[in-house]
mmCIF file of C-alpha atoms in Angstrom:
data_model
loop_
_atom_site.group_PDB
_atom_site.id
_atom_site.type_symbol
_atom_site.label_atom_id
_atom_site.label_comp_id
_atom_site.label_asym_id
_atom_site.label_seq_id
_atom_site.Cartn_x
_atom_site.Cartn_y
_atom_site.Cartn_z
ATOM 1 C CA ALA A 1 19.137 -64.822 282.883
ATOM 2 C CA GLN A 2 20.807 -62.532 280.800
ATOM 3 C CA LYS A 3 23.706 -62.707 278.880
ATOM 4 C CA VAL A 4 25.252 -61.035 276.326
ATOM 5 C CA THR A 5 27.757 -62.259 273.800
ATOM 6 C CA GLN A 6 30.255 -60.057 271.648
ATOM 7 C CA ALA A 7 32.006 -62.312 269.877
ATOM 8 C CA GLN A 8 34.539 -60.565 268.034
ATOM 9 C CA THR A 9 37.241 -59.594 270.937
ATOM 10 C CA GLU A 10 39.462 -57.733 268.828
ATOM 11 C CA ILE A 11 38.941 -55.657 265.076
ATOM 12 C CA SER A 12 41.750 -54.005 263.186
ATOM 13 C CA VAL A 13 40.643 -51.945 260.614
ATOM 14 C CA VAL A 14 42.218 -48.904 258.101
ATOM 15 C CA GLU A 15 40.587 -45.781 258.631
ATOM 16 C CA LYS A 16 37.960 -45.507 256.091
ATOM 17 C CA GLU A 17 36.694 -49.046 255.989
ATOM 18 C CA ASP A 18 33.426 -49.900 257.528
ATOM 19 C CA VAL A 19 33.045 -52.188 260.389
ATOM 20 C CA THR A 20 30.178 -53.687 261.939
ATOM 21 C CA LEU A 21 30.503 -54.844 265.893
ATOM 22 C CA ASP A 22 27.634 -57.969 266.562
ATOM 23 C CA CYS A 23 26.038 -58.515 269.567
ATOM 24 C CA VAL A 24 23.630 -61.268 270.880
ATOM 25 C CA TYR A 25 21.649 -61.348 273.307
ATOM 26 C CA GLU A 26 19.883 -63.880 275.411
ATOM 27 C CA THR A 27 16.892 -62.957 277.823
ATOM 28 C CA ARG A 28 13.052 -64.009 279.191
ATOM 29 C CA ASP A 29 11.989 -60.596 279.456
ATOM 30 C CA THR A 30 9.637 -60.266 277.100
ATOM 31 C CA THR A 31 10.095 -56.119 277.620
ATOM 32 C CA TYR A 32 13.665 -55.254 277.811
ATOM 33 C CA TYR A 33 16.236 -52.560 276.496
ATOM 34 C CA LEU A 34 19.628 -52.911 274.347
ATOM 35 C CA PHE A 35 22.553 -49.967 274.987
ATOM 36 C CA TRP A 36 25.693 -49.424 272.944
ATOM 37 C CA TYR A 37 28.385 -47.854 274.915
ATOM 38 C CA LYS A 38 32.205 -46.724 273.799
ATOM 39 C CA GLN A 39 34.727 -46.905 276.082
ATOM 40 C CA PRO A 40 37.842 -44.898 274.961
ATOM 41 C CA PRO A 41 41.361 -45.042 276.613
ATOM 42 C CA SER A 42 40.737 -42.588 279.028
ATOM 43 C CA GLY A 43 38.129 -45.554 280.509
ATOM 44 C CA GLU A 44 35.031 -43.668 280.589
ATOM 45 C CA LEU A 45 31.466 -44.879 279.333
ATOM 46 C CA VAL A 46 30.301 -43.239 276.446
ATOM 47 C CA PHE A 47 26.624 -43.764 275.867
ATOM 48 C CA LEU A 48 25.608 -44.264 272.043
ATOM 49 C CA ILE A 49 22.142 -45.705 272.008
ATOM 50 C CA ARG A 50 19.461 -47.328 273.736
ATOM 51 C CA ARG A 51 16.559 -49.229 271.939
ATOM 52 C CA ASN A 52 13.397 -50.542 273.426
ATOM 53 C CA SER A 53 12.450 -54.354 272.806
ATOM 54 C CA PHE A 54 9.359 -53.397 270.894
ATOM 55 C CA ASP A 55 11.160 -51.046 268.919
ATOM 56 C CA GLU A 56 12.706 -52.938 265.558
ATOM 57 C CA GLN A 57 13.538 -49.708 263.852
ATOM 58 C CA ASN A 58 16.720 -49.083 262.532
ATOM 59 C CA GLU A 59 18.770 -46.243 263.545
ATOM 60 C CA ILE A 60 21.468 -44.049 261.525
ATOM 61 C CA SER A 61 22.940 -41.351 263.398
ATOM 62 C CA GLY A 62 25.939 -39.749 261.246
ATOM 63 C CA ARG A 63 28.515 -42.962 260.921
ATOM 64 C CA TYR A 64 26.596 -44.766 263.241
ATOM 65 C CA SER A 65 23.702 -46.873 262.587
ATOM 66 C CA TRP A 66 22.389 -50.287 264.301
ATOM 67 C CA ASN A 67 20.696 -53.292 263.125
ATOM 68 C CA PHE A 68 18.307 -54.770 265.362
ATOM 69 C CA GLN A 69 16.931 -58.009 264.547
ATOM 70 C CA LYS A 70 14.618 -59.827 267.215
ATOM 71 C CA SER A 71 14.194 -62.603 265.571
ATOM 72 C CA THR A 72 18.053 -63.430 265.930
ATOM 73 C CA SER A 73 18.467 -61.681 269.314
ATOM 74 C CA SER A 74 20.731 -59.455 267.527
ATOM 75 C CA PHE A 75 22.012 -55.683 267.881
ATOM 76 C CA ASN A 76 24.479 -55.018 265.456
ATOM 77 C CA PHE A 77 26.336 -51.712 265.365
ATOM 78 C CA THR A 78 28.109 -50.378 262.023
ATOM 79 C CA ILE A 79 30.676 -47.802 261.898
ATOM 80 C CA THR A 80 30.814 -46.057 258.499
ATOM 81 C CA ALA A 81 34.001 -45.047 257.399
ATOM 82 C CA SER A 82 35.551 -45.684 260.233
ATOM 83 C CA GLN A 83 38.287 -43.317 261.834
ATOM 84 C CA VAL A 84 41.210 -43.301 264.159
ATOM 85 C CA VAL A 85 39.331 -41.664 266.770
ATOM 86 C CA ASP A 86 36.585 -44.532 266.663
ATOM 87 C CA SER A 87 39.407 -46.598 268.511
ATOM 88 C CA ALA A 88 37.917 -48.110 271.454
ATOM 89 C CA VAL A 89 36.497 -50.736 273.373
ATOM 90 C CA TYR A 90 32.612 -50.993 272.621
ATOM 91 C CA PHE A 91 30.311 -52.651 275.001
ATOM 92 C CA CYS A 92 26.806 -53.812 274.178
ATOM 93 C CA ALA A 93 24.438 -54.213 277.356
ATOM 94 C CA LEU A 94 21.131 -55.556 278.113
ATOM 95 C CA GLY A 95 18.517 -53.978 280.789
ATOM 96 C CA GLY A 96 15.832 -55.927 281.570
ATOM 97 C CA HIS A 97 12.144 -54.238 282.110
ATOM 98 C CA ASN A 98 12.017 -55.193 286.061
ATOM 99 C CA ALA A 99 16.029 -54.816 287.149
ATOM 100 C CA GLY A 100 15.704 -51.453 287.715
ATOM 101 C CA ASN A 101 18.329 -49.999 285.026
ATOM 102 C CA MET A 102 21.016 -53.104 285.720
ATOM 103 C CA LEU A 103 22.934 -53.572 283.138
ATOM 104 C CA THR A 104 24.424 -56.948 281.739
ATOM 105 C CA PHE A 105 26.848 -56.322 279.968
ATOM 106 C CA GLY A 106 28.583 -58.352 276.819
ATOM 107 C CA GLY A 107 32.766 -58.631 276.637
ATOM 108 C CA GLY A 108 33.401 -56.185 274.577
ATOM 109 C CA THR A 109 34.672 -55.599 271.123
ATOM 110 C CA ARG A 110 37.939 -53.645 271.048
ATOM 111 C CA LEU A 111 38.347 -51.898 267.952
ATOM 112 C CA MET A 112 41.538 -50.527 266.256
ATOM 113 C CA VAL A 113 41.579 -48.330 263.316
ATOM 114 C CA LYS A 114 44.780 -47.895 261.840
ATOM 115 C CA PRO A 115 45.430 -44.678 259.755
ATOM 116 C CA GLY B 1 22.079 -33.556 280.196
ATOM 117 C CA ALA B 2 22.419 -35.409 283.330
ATOM 118 C CA VAL B 3 26.192 -35.980 285.361
ATOM 119 C CA VAL B 4 27.480 -38.299 287.256
ATOM 120 C CA SER B 5 30.584 -37.187 288.968
ATOM 121 C CA GLN B 6 32.915 -40.084 290.428
ATOM 122 C CA HIS B 7 35.946 -39.571 292.349
ATOM 123 C CA PRO B 8 38.906 -40.003 292.895
ATOM 124 C CA SER B 9 39.800 -40.637 289.297
ATOM 125 C CA TRP B 10 42.372 -42.550 290.360
ATOM 126 C CA VAL B 11 44.380 -43.628 293.627
ATOM 127 C CA ILE B 12 46.771 -45.517 294.817
ATOM 128 C CA CYS B 13 47.083 -46.986 297.791
ATOM 129 C CA LYS B 14 49.153 -49.337 300.506
ATOM 130 C CA SER B 15 47.827 -53.095 300.907
ATOM 131 C CA GLY B 16 46.010 -52.633 304.018
ATOM 132 C CA THR B 17 44.395 -49.669 303.871
ATOM 133 C CA SER B 18 40.627 -48.463 303.113
ATOM 134 C CA VAL B 19 39.648 -46.527 299.911
ATOM 135 C CA LYS B 20 36.353 -44.628 299.813
ATOM 136 C CA ILE B 21 35.397 -43.924 295.933
ATOM 137 C CA GLU B 22 32.132 -41.224 295.928
ATOM 138 C CA CYS B 23 29.588 -41.070 293.157
ATOM 139 C CA ARG B 24 27.470 -37.950 292.710
ATOM 140 C CA SER B 25 24.377 -36.900 291.014
ATOM 141 C CA LEU B 26 24.784 -33.247 290.230
ATOM 142 C CA ASP B 27 21.687 -32.356 288.835
ATOM 143 C CA PHE B 28 19.015 -35.364 289.526
ATOM 144 C CA GLN B 29 18.155 -37.672 292.449
ATOM 145 C CA ALA B 30 19.432 -41.216 292.262
ATOM 146 C CA THR B 31 17.254 -43.260 294.430
ATOM 147 C CA THR B 32 19.648 -46.660 292.887
ATOM 148 C CA MET B 33 22.533 -46.537 291.459
ATOM 149 C CA PHE B 34 25.299 -49.245 290.611
ATOM 150 C CA TRP B 35 28.665 -50.225 291.209
ATOM 151 C CA TYR B 36 30.657 -52.228 288.710
ATOM 152 C CA ARG B 37 34.124 -53.581 288.318
ATOM 153 C CA GLN B 38 36.059 -54.032 284.959
ATOM 154 C CA PHE B 39 39.515 -55.670 285.304
ATOM 155 C CA PRO B 40 41.857 -54.803 282.600
ATOM 156 C CA LYS B 41 40.666 -56.295 278.814
ATOM 157 C CA GLN B 42 37.908 -57.319 280.587
ATOM 158 C CA SER B 43 34.099 -56.301 281.003
ATOM 159 C CA LEU B 44 32.126 -54.467 283.475
ATOM 160 C CA MET B 45 30.489 -56.204 285.945
ATOM 161 C CA LEU B 46 27.810 -55.642 288.444
ATOM 162 C CA MET B 47 28.903 -55.631 291.887
ATOM 163 C CA ALA B 48 26.157 -54.177 293.517
ATOM 164 C CA THR B 49 22.882 -52.220 293.457
ATOM 165 C CA SER B 50 22.825 -49.680 296.187
ATOM 166 C CA ASN B 51 19.316 -48.236 296.937
ATOM 167 C CA GLU B 52 19.097 -44.684 299.245
ATOM 168 C CA GLY B 53 18.185 -45.560 302.646
ATOM 169 C CA SER B 54 18.430 -49.222 302.449
ATOM 170 C CA LYS B 55 21.417 -51.936 302.870
ATOM 171 C CA ALA B 56 22.797 -52.132 299.288
ATOM 172 C CA THR B 57 22.279 -55.758 297.145
ATOM 173 C CA TYR B 58 25.530 -57.164 296.545
ATOM 174 C CA GLU B 59 25.665 -59.610 293.664
ATOM 175 C CA GLN B 60 27.208 -63.489 294.048
ATOM 176 C CA GLY B 61 30.790 -63.348 294.863
ATOM 177 C CA VAL B 62 31.154 -59.590 295.769
ATOM 178 C CA GLU B 63 32.065 -59.807 299.797
ATOM 179 C CA LYS B 64 29.810 -57.125 301.235
ATOM 180 C CA ASP B 65 32.105 -56.753 304.213
ATOM 181 C CA LYS B 66 34.914 -55.895 302.037
ATOM 182 C CA PHE B 67 32.915 -53.668 299.482
ATOM 183 C CA LEU B 68 31.086 -51.006 301.808
ATOM 184 C CA ILE B 69 28.135 -48.952 299.934
ATOM 185 C CA ASN B 70 26.545 -46.065 301.710
ATOM 186 C CA HIS B 71 24.305 -44.275 300.038
ATOM 187 C CA ALA B 72 22.624 -41.639 302.754
ATOM 188 C CA SER B 73 21.632 -39.374 300.204
ATOM 189 C CA LEU B 74 19.399 -39.113 296.509
ATOM 190 C CA THR B 75 22.762 -37.397 295.167
ATOM 191 C CA LEU B 76 25.194 -39.458 296.701
ATOM 192 C CA SER B 77 26.463 -42.921 297.083
ATOM 193 C CA THR B 78 30.068 -44.318 298.189
ATOM 194 C CA LEU B 79 32.076 -47.470 297.708
ATOM 195 C CA THR B 80 34.431 -48.120 300.698
ATOM 196 C CA VAL B 81 36.972 -50.660 299.495
ATOM 197 C CA THR B 82 38.551 -51.721 303.422
ATOM 198 C CA SER B 83 41.711 -53.800 303.704
ATOM 199 C CA ALA B 84 42.302 -53.357 300.241
ATOM 200 C CA HIS B 85 44.457 -55.813 298.580
ATOM 201 C CA PRO B 86 46.288 -55.908 295.307
ATOM 202 C CA GLU B 87 43.654 -58.085 293.602
ATOM 203 C CA ASP B 88 41.453 -55.211 294.324
ATOM 204 C CA SER B 89 43.240 -53.022 292.172
ATOM 205 C CA SER B 90 40.599 -52.440 289.354
ATOM 206 C CA PHE B 91 38.501 -49.720 287.287
ATOM 207 C CA TYR B 92 35.214 -49.259 289.888
ATOM 208 C CA ILE B 93 32.618 -47.172 287.815
ATOM 209 C CA CYS B 94 29.144 -46.067 289.462
ATOM 210 C CA SER B 95 26.116 -45.441 287.122
ATOM 211 C CA ALA B 96 22.727 -43.740 288.273
ATOM 212 C CA ARG B 97 19.314 -43.660 287.008
ATOM 213 C CA ASP B 98 17.263 -40.894 287.331
ATOM 214 C CA GLN B 99 14.004 -41.467 289.950
ATOM 215 C CA GLY B 100 12.449 -38.996 287.514
ATOM 216 C CA LEU B 101 12.432 -40.726 284.152
ATOM 217 C CA LEU B 102 11.195 -43.820 283.064
ATOM 218 C CA ALA B 103 12.636 -47.646 284.109
ATOM 219 C CA ASN B 104 15.306 -47.888 281.384
ATOM 220 C CA GLU B 105 15.828 -44.458 280.375
ATOM 221 C CA LYS B 106 19.439 -43.588 279.460
ATOM 222 C CA LEU B 107 21.529 -44.374 282.705
ATOM 223 C CA PHE B 108 24.436 -42.114 283.668
ATOM 224 C CA PHE B 109 27.860 -43.473 284.293
ATOM 225 C CA GLY B 110 30.532 -41.656 286.532
ATOM 226 C CA SER B 111 33.846 -41.313 284.738
ATOM 227 C CA GLY B 112 35.225 -44.412 286.742
ATOM 228 C CA THR B 113 37.986 -44.553 289.355
ATOM 229 C CA GLN B 114 41.387 -46.562 288.915
ATOM 230 C CA LEU B 115 42.245 -48.188 291.873
ATOM 231 C CA SER B 116 46.141 -49.656 292.544
ATOM 232 C CA VAL B 117 46.736 -51.618 295.651
ATOM 233 C CA LEU B 118 50.357 -51.867 296.186
#
């Protein structure tokens, strides 16, 4: 069975602070995929990143960066110099190789960035 | 980029009525679509996997007779909530996979449907 745990249910920071959202996963698949999605108050899911299990290279995209540690089954997401517009719920998700794109979502972390 | 259109965005209905939600892939063919449900302040839970031309696969605990899924074409899947009750009020969101891409390429999500049953 697959499982994704986002231990932080809510995080509140002040604008310009850095913030890291944690994600820990469990899977028996040797090949799998990890995702981060942003869900603003309007509800839609905004794709942020997809990472293959065989690619542990960390990635940076503007103010966003991701740290994939296979040894600890973690895929953490850091926002540098947070902005009010970053306020949203962020979901980490896991897709198995043979699951045909079915995703298992973590519980989500609500990020509130205060001005 | 690929777009998945979900309609309606929100719907309010009376208890006992049926509501149909459409999920349409606009510029790609999707042999598989997924339907998720999200209760307030909770995560997304997979309800069912919709396969074009065959019966949907439902997750444990999801009533197939209540949540009817039809995937009649490569670009359209519909979810019908039959005899809706207030406890069915939720945010429903679909996702689709471009069959032309490798497994687990970026999934495409609809914008979601907020269902409120009075």
